[in-house]
Short mmCIF file of C-alpha atoms and ligand atoms in Angstrom, two decimals:
data_model
loop_
_atom_site.label_atom_id
_atom_site.label_comp_id
_atom_site.label_asym_id
_atom_site.label_seq_id
_atom_site.Cartn_x
_atom_site.Cartn_y
_atom_site.Cartn_z
CA MET A 445 -70.65 -19.60 8.83
CA ARG A 446 -70.01 -21.84 11.66
CA LEU A 447 -67.48 -20.57 14.22
CA VAL A 448 -65.97 -21.83 17.38
CA VAL A 449 -64.41 -19.57 20.22
CA ALA A 450 -61.52 -20.80 22.41
CA GLY A 451 -61.27 -18.97 25.65
CA ALA A 452 -64.46 -17.71 27.58
CA GLY A 453 -62.37 -15.17 29.77
CA ALA A 454 -62.79 -11.41 29.80
CA PHE A 455 -61.96 -10.92 26.12
CA GLY A 456 -63.22 -14.31 24.75
CA ARG A 457 -66.83 -13.20 26.12
CA GLU A 458 -66.44 -9.92 24.16
CA HIS A 459 -65.89 -12.07 20.90
CA ILE A 460 -68.80 -14.37 21.85
CA ARG A 461 -71.16 -11.44 22.65
CA LEU A 462 -70.53 -9.74 19.35
CA LEU A 463 -70.41 -12.68 17.29
CA SER A 464 -73.71 -14.18 18.77
CA ALA A 465 -75.53 -11.00 17.51
CA LEU A 466 -74.58 -11.64 13.87
CA ALA A 467 -77.38 -13.27 11.99
CA ASP A 468 -75.18 -15.02 9.39
CA VAL A 469 -72.99 -16.59 12.03
CA ASP A 470 -73.76 -19.76 13.93
CA LEU A 471 -71.57 -19.86 16.98
CA VAL A 472 -71.41 -23.71 17.30
CA GLY A 473 -69.03 -24.22 20.28
CA ILE A 474 -67.08 -22.56 23.09
CA ALA A 475 -64.03 -24.14 24.63
CA ASP A 476 -62.35 -23.12 27.89
CA LEU A 477 -60.09 -25.03 30.33
CA ASP A 478 -62.46 -23.74 32.88
CA ARG A 479 -65.53 -25.82 31.71
CA THR A 480 -67.86 -23.82 33.96
CA ALA A 481 -66.81 -20.48 32.22
CA ALA A 482 -67.39 -22.21 28.88
CA GLN A 483 -70.81 -23.40 30.06
CA GLN A 484 -71.85 -20.24 31.58
CA ALA A 485 -71.09 -18.41 28.36
CA ALA A 486 -72.83 -21.12 26.17
CA ASP A 487 -75.88 -20.77 28.34
CA HIS A 488 -76.02 -16.97 28.17
CA PHE A 489 -75.47 -16.91 24.38
CA ASP A 490 -77.28 -19.91 23.55
CA VAL A 491 -74.25 -21.95 22.10
CA PRO A 492 -74.90 -25.84 21.77
CA GLU A 493 -71.41 -27.28 22.35
CA VAL A 494 -68.84 -26.78 25.09
CA ALA A 495 -65.52 -28.40 26.03
CA ALA A 496 -62.51 -27.94 28.18
CA ASP A 497 -60.14 -28.65 25.39
CA ALA A 498 -60.08 -26.40 22.45
CA ILE A 499 -58.31 -28.92 20.15
CA GLU A 500 -60.69 -31.70 20.91
CA LEU A 501 -63.65 -29.35 20.15
CA THR A 502 -62.22 -27.96 16.99
CA ASN A 503 -61.53 -31.56 15.78
CA ARG A 504 -65.11 -32.77 16.61
CA LEU A 505 -66.99 -29.75 15.18
CA ARG A 506 -64.73 -28.79 12.22
CA PRO A 507 -66.05 -25.23 12.12
CA ASP A 508 -65.54 -22.88 9.11
CA GLY A 509 -63.33 -20.58 11.52
CA LEU A 510 -61.82 -20.56 14.90
CA ILE A 511 -61.40 -17.55 17.27
CA VAL A 512 -58.43 -18.13 19.71
CA ALA A 513 -58.88 -15.87 22.83
CA THR A 514 -56.98 -17.84 25.32
CA PRO A 515 -53.76 -16.78 27.05
CA GLY A 516 -50.77 -16.01 24.72
CA PRO A 517 -48.75 -19.15 25.68
CA THR A 518 -51.63 -21.39 24.31
CA HIS A 519 -52.24 -19.71 21.08
CA VAL A 520 -49.70 -21.35 18.69
CA ALA A 521 -50.75 -25.03 19.77
CA ILE A 522 -54.51 -24.39 19.32
CA ALA A 523 -54.03 -22.29 16.14
CA THR A 524 -51.75 -24.77 14.65
CA ASP A 525 -54.16 -27.64 15.10
CA ALA A 526 -56.80 -25.67 13.35
CA LEU A 527 -54.63 -24.89 10.45
CA THR A 528 -53.74 -28.50 9.99
CA LEU A 529 -57.39 -29.07 9.37
CA GLY A 530 -57.63 -26.17 6.99
CA ILE A 531 -59.53 -24.07 9.39
CA PRO A 532 -58.68 -20.17 9.33
CA VAL A 533 -58.04 -18.71 12.71
CA LEU A 534 -58.49 -15.23 14.16
CA VAL A 535 -55.70 -15.29 16.91
CA GLU A 536 -55.71 -12.63 19.65
CA LYS A 537 -52.53 -10.75 20.18
CA PRO A 538 -49.72 -11.63 20.84
CA VAL A 539 -50.23 -14.37 18.14
CA ALA A 540 -47.23 -16.12 19.75
CA MET A 541 -44.89 -15.57 22.70
CA THR A 542 -41.72 -15.52 20.51
CA PHE A 543 -40.68 -14.72 17.03
CA ALA A 544 -39.71 -18.35 16.39
CA ASP A 545 -43.13 -19.65 17.47
CA ALA A 546 -44.89 -17.21 15.17
CA ALA A 547 -42.70 -18.16 12.32
CA ALA A 548 -43.80 -21.85 12.89
CA LEU A 549 -47.40 -20.57 12.83
CA ALA A 550 -46.72 -18.99 9.48
CA ASN A 551 -45.30 -22.38 8.21
CA ALA A 552 -48.54 -24.09 9.40
CA ALA A 553 -50.48 -21.58 7.56
CA ALA A 554 -48.60 -21.76 4.37
CA ALA A 555 -48.79 -25.57 4.33
CA GLY A 556 -52.72 -25.68 4.22
CA SER A 557 -55.69 -23.74 3.02
CA GLY A 558 -56.29 -21.95 6.27
CA PHE A 559 -54.89 -18.48 7.27
CA VAL A 560 -54.26 -16.41 10.43
CA LEU A 561 -55.78 -13.09 11.10
CA PRO A 562 -53.94 -11.41 14.10
CA GLY A 563 -56.46 -9.83 16.54
CA HIS A 564 -54.96 -6.35 16.24
CA VAL A 565 -58.23 -4.72 16.94
CA LEU A 566 -56.88 -1.01 16.51
CA ARG A 567 -56.18 -1.65 12.80
CA PHE A 568 -59.96 -1.85 12.50
CA SER A 569 -60.87 1.23 14.61
CA GLU A 570 -62.10 4.14 12.46
CA ALA A 571 -60.48 6.86 14.70
CA HIS A 572 -57.10 5.02 14.46
CA ARG A 573 -57.47 4.58 10.62
CA ARG A 574 -58.22 8.32 10.39
CA PHE A 575 -55.11 9.18 12.46
CA VAL A 576 -52.79 6.85 10.61
CA GLY A 577 -54.06 8.57 7.27
CA ILE A 578 -53.29 12.11 8.62
CA ALA A 579 -49.86 10.76 9.92
CA GLN A 580 -48.89 9.59 6.56
CA SER A 581 -50.03 12.66 4.75
CA ASN A 582 -47.98 15.67 3.56
CA GLU A 583 -49.46 17.63 6.49
CA VAL A 584 -47.14 15.92 8.73
CA GLY A 585 -44.42 15.11 6.21
CA PRO A 586 -41.65 12.60 6.38
CA ILE A 587 -41.96 11.01 9.96
CA LEU A 588 -39.33 11.69 12.43
CA SER A 589 -40.79 9.96 15.60
CA VAL A 590 -43.72 8.18 17.08
CA THR A 591 -44.38 8.36 20.79
CA ALA A 592 -47.07 6.41 22.34
CA ARG A 593 -48.30 5.71 26.01
CA ARG A 594 -50.60 2.82 26.95
CA HIS A 595 -51.09 2.37 30.66
CA ARG A 596 -53.24 -0.16 32.44
CA ASP A 597 -54.43 -0.72 35.99
CA ASP A 598 -52.36 -2.74 38.24
CA ASP A 599 -54.68 -5.56 38.26
CA HIS A 600 -53.14 -6.53 35.02
CA ALA A 601 -49.94 -7.53 36.94
CA ARG A 602 -52.13 -10.03 38.87
CA ARG A 603 -54.19 -11.37 36.18
CA TYR A 604 -51.73 -11.97 33.29
CA VAL A 605 -48.76 -14.15 33.14
CA GLU A 606 -47.74 -12.45 29.89
CA ASP A 607 -45.15 -9.66 29.94
CA PRO A 608 -46.62 -6.06 29.66
CA VAL A 609 -44.53 -5.81 26.48
CA LEU A 610 -46.35 -8.65 24.83
CA MET A 611 -49.73 -7.89 26.20
CA THR A 612 -49.95 -4.04 26.06
CA MET A 613 -47.04 -2.42 24.37
CA VAL A 614 -47.57 -4.86 21.26
CA HIS A 615 -50.38 -2.74 20.29
CA ASP A 616 -48.21 0.41 20.04
CA ILE A 617 -45.51 -1.50 18.25
CA ASP A 618 -48.17 -2.56 15.77
CA LEU A 619 -49.48 1.05 15.45
CA ALA A 620 -45.84 2.39 14.84
CA LEU A 621 -45.32 -0.36 12.17
CA TRP A 622 -48.58 0.57 10.59
CA VAL A 623 -47.94 4.25 10.56
CA THR A 624 -44.13 4.10 9.43
CA GLY A 625 -44.25 1.00 7.43
CA ASN A 626 -42.25 -2.11 7.77
CA ASP A 627 -39.24 -1.84 5.57
CA THR A 628 -36.66 0.35 7.17
CA GLY A 629 -34.01 -2.24 7.83
CA ALA A 630 -32.10 -2.86 11.15
CA THR A 631 -33.55 -1.46 14.38
CA ASN A 632 -31.58 -0.57 17.63
CA ILE A 633 -33.54 -0.94 20.79
CA LEU A 634 -33.04 0.33 24.36
CA ALA A 635 -35.56 -0.50 26.98
CA CYS A 636 -35.80 -0.19 30.83
CA ARG A 637 -38.16 -1.11 33.50
CA ARG A 638 -39.00 0.56 36.77
CA PRO A 639 -39.00 -1.05 39.21
CA PRO A 640 -37.22 -3.79 37.41
CA GLY A 641 -38.17 -7.54 37.69
CA THR A 642 -42.02 -7.02 38.04
CA SER A 643 -44.97 -6.57 35.78
CA ARG A 644 -46.30 -3.93 38.24
CA SER A 645 -43.97 -1.29 36.72
CA GLU A 646 -43.42 1.05 33.93
CA THR A 647 -41.73 -0.20 30.77
CA LEU A 648 -40.03 2.42 28.40
CA ALA A 649 -38.58 1.58 25.15
CA THR A 650 -36.75 3.54 22.49
CA ILE A 651 -36.66 2.03 19.07
CA GLU A 652 -34.52 3.64 16.39
CA ARG A 653 -35.45 2.38 12.95
CA GLY A 654 -32.45 1.96 10.48
CA SER A 655 -33.40 4.67 8.05
CA GLY A 656 -36.61 5.95 9.63
CA ALA A 657 -38.40 7.24 12.54
CA VAL A 658 -37.55 6.75 16.20
CA TRP A 659 -40.30 5.23 18.40
CA ARG A 660 -40.68 6.06 22.10
CA LEU A 661 -43.00 3.71 23.84
CA ALA A 662 -44.23 3.53 27.38
CA THR A 663 -46.50 1.14 29.11
CA ALA A 664 -47.16 1.18 32.98
CA TRP A 665 -49.24 -1.43 34.79
CA THR A 666 -49.30 0.65 37.92
CA PHE A 667 -52.55 2.62 38.05
CA ALA A 668 -55.67 2.26 40.15
CA ILE A 669 -58.62 1.33 37.90
CA ALA A 670 -60.28 4.65 38.56
CA SER A 671 -57.41 6.97 37.52
CA CYS A 672 -55.69 5.24 34.55
CA PRO A 673 -54.47 7.89 31.88
CA THR A 674 -56.15 7.43 28.35
CA ASP A 675 -54.09 5.83 25.50
CA ARG A 676 -52.34 8.52 23.49
CA ILE A 677 -50.07 8.29 20.34
CA GLU A 678 -48.16 11.31 18.65
CA VAL A 679 -46.46 11.35 15.31
CA VAL A 680 -43.99 14.13 14.50
CA GLY A 681 -42.99 14.83 11.05
CA GLU A 682 -40.92 17.43 9.12
CA ASN A 683 -44.08 19.59 8.37
CA GLY A 684 -46.10 19.10 11.43
CA SER A 685 -47.52 16.70 13.98
CA VAL A 686 -50.70 14.67 14.68
CA GLU A 687 -51.86 13.22 18.02
CA LEU A 688 -54.71 10.86 18.97
CA ASP A 689 -56.01 10.67 22.46
CA VAL A 690 -58.54 7.95 22.79
CA ASP A 691 -60.65 10.12 25.04
CA GLY A 692 -62.10 11.67 21.85
CA SER A 693 -59.63 13.85 19.94
CA ILE A 694 -57.23 13.96 17.04
CA ARG A 695 -55.16 17.22 17.11
CA ILE A 696 -53.10 18.39 14.20
CA PHE A 697 -50.37 20.83 14.43
CA GLY A 698 -48.93 22.40 11.15
CA GLU A 699 -50.05 24.58 8.33
CA ASN A 700 -53.78 23.93 9.22
CA PRO A 701 -53.91 23.56 12.99
CA ARG A 702 -57.19 21.96 14.19
CA ARG A 703 -58.92 19.39 16.54
CA ILE A 704 -61.16 16.70 15.26
CA ASP A 705 -63.47 15.16 17.49
CA VAL A 706 -63.49 11.25 17.34
CA THR A 707 -65.17 8.36 19.15
CA VAL A 708 -63.06 5.33 19.66
CA ASP A 709 -65.55 2.65 19.70
CA TYR A 710 -63.90 -0.64 20.58
CA ASP A 711 -67.05 -2.72 19.95
CA GLU A 712 -67.31 -1.27 16.35
CA ALA A 713 -63.56 -2.08 15.77
CA LEU A 714 -64.00 -5.68 16.92
CA ARG A 715 -67.18 -6.04 14.76
CA ALA A 716 -65.07 -4.76 11.82
CA GLU A 717 -62.27 -7.30 12.67
CA HIS A 718 -65.11 -10.08 12.67
CA GLY A 719 -66.38 -8.72 9.37
CA HIS A 720 -62.93 -8.91 7.72
CA PHE A 721 -62.42 -12.36 9.25
CA ILE A 722 -65.65 -13.75 8.05
CA ASP A 723 -65.39 -12.10 4.44
CA CYS A 724 -61.91 -13.82 4.08
CA VAL A 725 -63.13 -17.32 5.20
CA ARG A 726 -66.25 -16.94 3.04
CA GLU A 727 -64.33 -15.75 -0.14
CA GLY A 728 -61.27 -17.99 0.54
CA LYS A 729 -58.91 -15.17 0.47
CA SER A 730 -56.07 -14.04 2.88
CA PRO A 731 -56.44 -11.04 5.23
CA THR A 732 -55.17 -7.76 3.96
CA ALA A 733 -56.13 -5.19 6.88
CA VAL A 734 -53.45 -6.77 9.01
CA THR A 735 -51.38 -9.77 8.20
CA LEU A 736 -49.46 -12.47 10.06
CA ASP A 737 -46.27 -11.04 8.64
CA ASP A 738 -47.23 -7.72 10.46
CA ALA A 739 -47.51 -9.60 13.74
CA ILE A 740 -44.50 -11.35 13.18
CA ALA A 741 -42.60 -8.01 12.58
CA GLY A 742 -44.16 -6.71 15.75
CA LEU A 743 -42.90 -9.74 17.66
CA SER A 744 -39.47 -9.44 16.40
CA VAL A 745 -39.41 -5.80 17.93
CA ALA A 746 -41.10 -7.05 21.19
CA GLU A 747 -38.56 -9.79 21.63
CA ALA A 748 -35.69 -7.39 21.11
CA ILE A 749 -37.33 -5.07 23.91
CA LEU A 750 -37.44 -7.95 26.23
CA ALA A 751 -33.88 -8.88 25.48
CA SER A 752 -32.85 -5.26 26.18
CA LEU A 753 -34.83 -5.33 29.51
CA GLU A 754 -33.00 -8.57 30.32
CA THR A 755 -29.41 -7.34 29.55
CA GLY A 756 -29.77 -3.60 30.04
CA GLU A 757 -28.02 -3.14 26.65
CA VAL A 758 -28.94 -1.90 23.18
CA THR A 759 -30.31 -4.99 21.05
CA ARG A 760 -31.26 -5.38 17.46
CA ALA A 761 -34.26 -6.52 15.69
N1 NAD B 1798 -57.19 -7.11 21.28
C1 NAD B 1798 -57.29 -6.66 22.44
O1 NAD B 1798 -57.42 -5.46 22.62
C2 NAD B 1798 -57.18 -7.56 23.58
C3 NAD B 1798 -57.82 -7.10 24.92
C4 NAD B 1798 -57.81 -7.95 26.04
C5 NAD B 1798 -57.26 -9.32 25.89
N2 NAD B 1798 -56.75 -9.75 24.61
C6 NAD B 1798 -56.20 -10.99 24.45
O2 NAD B 1798 -57.23 -12.06 24.52
C7 NAD B 1798 -56.52 -13.17 25.15
C8 NAD B 1798 -57.49 -13.39 26.26
O3 NAD B 1798 -57.38 -12.46 27.26
P1 NAD B 1798 -58.52 -12.33 28.48
O4 NAD B 1798 -58.34 -10.91 28.89
O5 NAD B 1798 -59.71 -12.76 28.04
O6 NAD B 1798 -57.83 -13.23 29.49
P2 NAD B 1798 -58.60 -14.15 30.66
O7 NAD B 1798 -57.54 -14.54 31.53
O8 NAD B 1798 -59.66 -13.33 31.16
O9 NAD B 1798 -59.30 -15.35 30.01
C9 NAD B 1798 -58.61 -16.36 29.40
C10 NAD B 1798 -59.46 -17.72 29.34
O10 NAD B 1798 -58.78 -18.71 28.68
C11 NAD B 1798 -59.01 -19.87 29.44
N3 NAD B 1798 -57.81 -20.85 29.03
C12 NAD B 1798 -56.52 -20.82 29.44
N4 NAD B 1798 -55.84 -21.84 28.82
C13 NAD B 1798 -56.71 -22.44 27.86
C14 NAD B 1798 -56.46 -23.46 26.87
N5 NAD B 1798 -55.42 -24.09 26.83
N6 NAD B 1798 -57.61 -23.91 26.33
C15 NAD B 1798 -58.91 -23.20 26.43
N7 NAD B 1798 -59.02 -22.22 27.31
C16 NAD B 1798 -57.97 -21.75 28.09
C17 NAD B 1798 -58.99 -19.49 30.82
O11 NAD B 1798 -59.57 -20.41 31.60
C18 NAD B 1798 -59.67 -18.20 30.86
O12 NAD B 1798 -61.05 -18.39 30.85
C19 NAD B 1798 -55.12 -12.84 25.41
O13 NAD B 1798 -54.29 -13.33 24.41
C20 NAD B 1798 -55.20 -11.19 25.51
O14 NAD B 1798 -53.86 -10.72 25.06
C21 NAD B 1798 -56.87 -8.82 23.52
#
C-alpha cells in the first residue's frame, strides 16, 4: 500500500507519525507548500520523496491513496486531482469550505474509481461509539436534544484562517448527525458570536431539526492553553440522558443511573480511521463508517450557521 500525505503541519505530522509505524504501508511521499517542513518530516520518518506541490507529487508517484491534511481551502483542488487519477483520498475536515464545493468533490468521486473518506476522526473513537450506542438506545429514548461544547485555546484564532464553525464546531455537527440521523427534513438555525467579527470569540448555535431533536452547540476560541475546558456532549431523551466528557466519563441518567469510565484515545481513533481507509482501498469498496454524504450534510448545517452569523437571522439548511 503506497500512500502520500499532503500537509506536514501539526495534524499532517500526526498522520505521518502513525502511518509510518504500519508495516503494510509504504509512505512514499510528503508534500507541503513549505518544502522545509516536508523535508523535515520526510527525514524524520524516512520517506523518500518530497515536494512543495501536492498535485505534482500525486501525479508523479501515483500512490494507492492520498491523505489530505492541508488547510481547508486547499482540500477540494488537491483531492479532485487525485480522484481524476482514480486515487482514493482521506480528506481532513472540513472536506470543503462550502456545500457547493463538497458537492463538486462528490461529482469527481462519482465520475471515477476513487472515493473520499472524510477525516471525521471521532467516528472512529471507541468512547464516542459507545456513547452514541447508549444515546440511541431505549435507555435514553426518543431524542429531544443534543448539547455540545468544544472550546479551544485562543492560539487557534491566530493559527487558522478557517472559521471556528468549519474548524471546530464541525465535529459536533457531525456527532449530532451521527446520533440523531440525517433524515429529519428542514432545519432552522440561529447562531450568534460574541464578540462578533473575530475568531477569538464564542460561537453559539441552536439548530432545530424539522421533526427531530434540537441541537445546542458552543465553540469558544478564547481560552489559555493551560485552562481549556474538556469537550463535552449531552443527549437528552424522553427516558433519560447520557453525557460524554472526554476527560474520561460517560454518565447515564435514567432507570439505571451509572458512570462508565472511558479513555478517549485520539491516536487509537486515528489508527482506526487509517485502518478503514486502507481496507477500503485494498478491497476497492466505499467507506461505510462515515461517508462523503455525511460530511456534505454537516457542511450544509455549517453553512447555514455561518449565514445566520452574518445576518443575525434564522436560516434554513
Ligand atoms: N480531525 C481532527 O481532529 C483535526 C485536528 C487538527 C487539524 N485537522 C485538520 O487538518 C488540516 C491541517 O491542520 P493543521 O492543524 O495541520 O494545520 P497547520 O497549519 O499546522 O498545517 C497545514 C500545513 O499545510 C501546508 N500547506 C498549506 N497549503 C498547502 C498546499 N496547497 N499544498 C501543500 N501544503 C500546504 C502548510 O505549509 C502547513 O505546513 C486542517 O484541515 C484541519 O482542519 C483535523
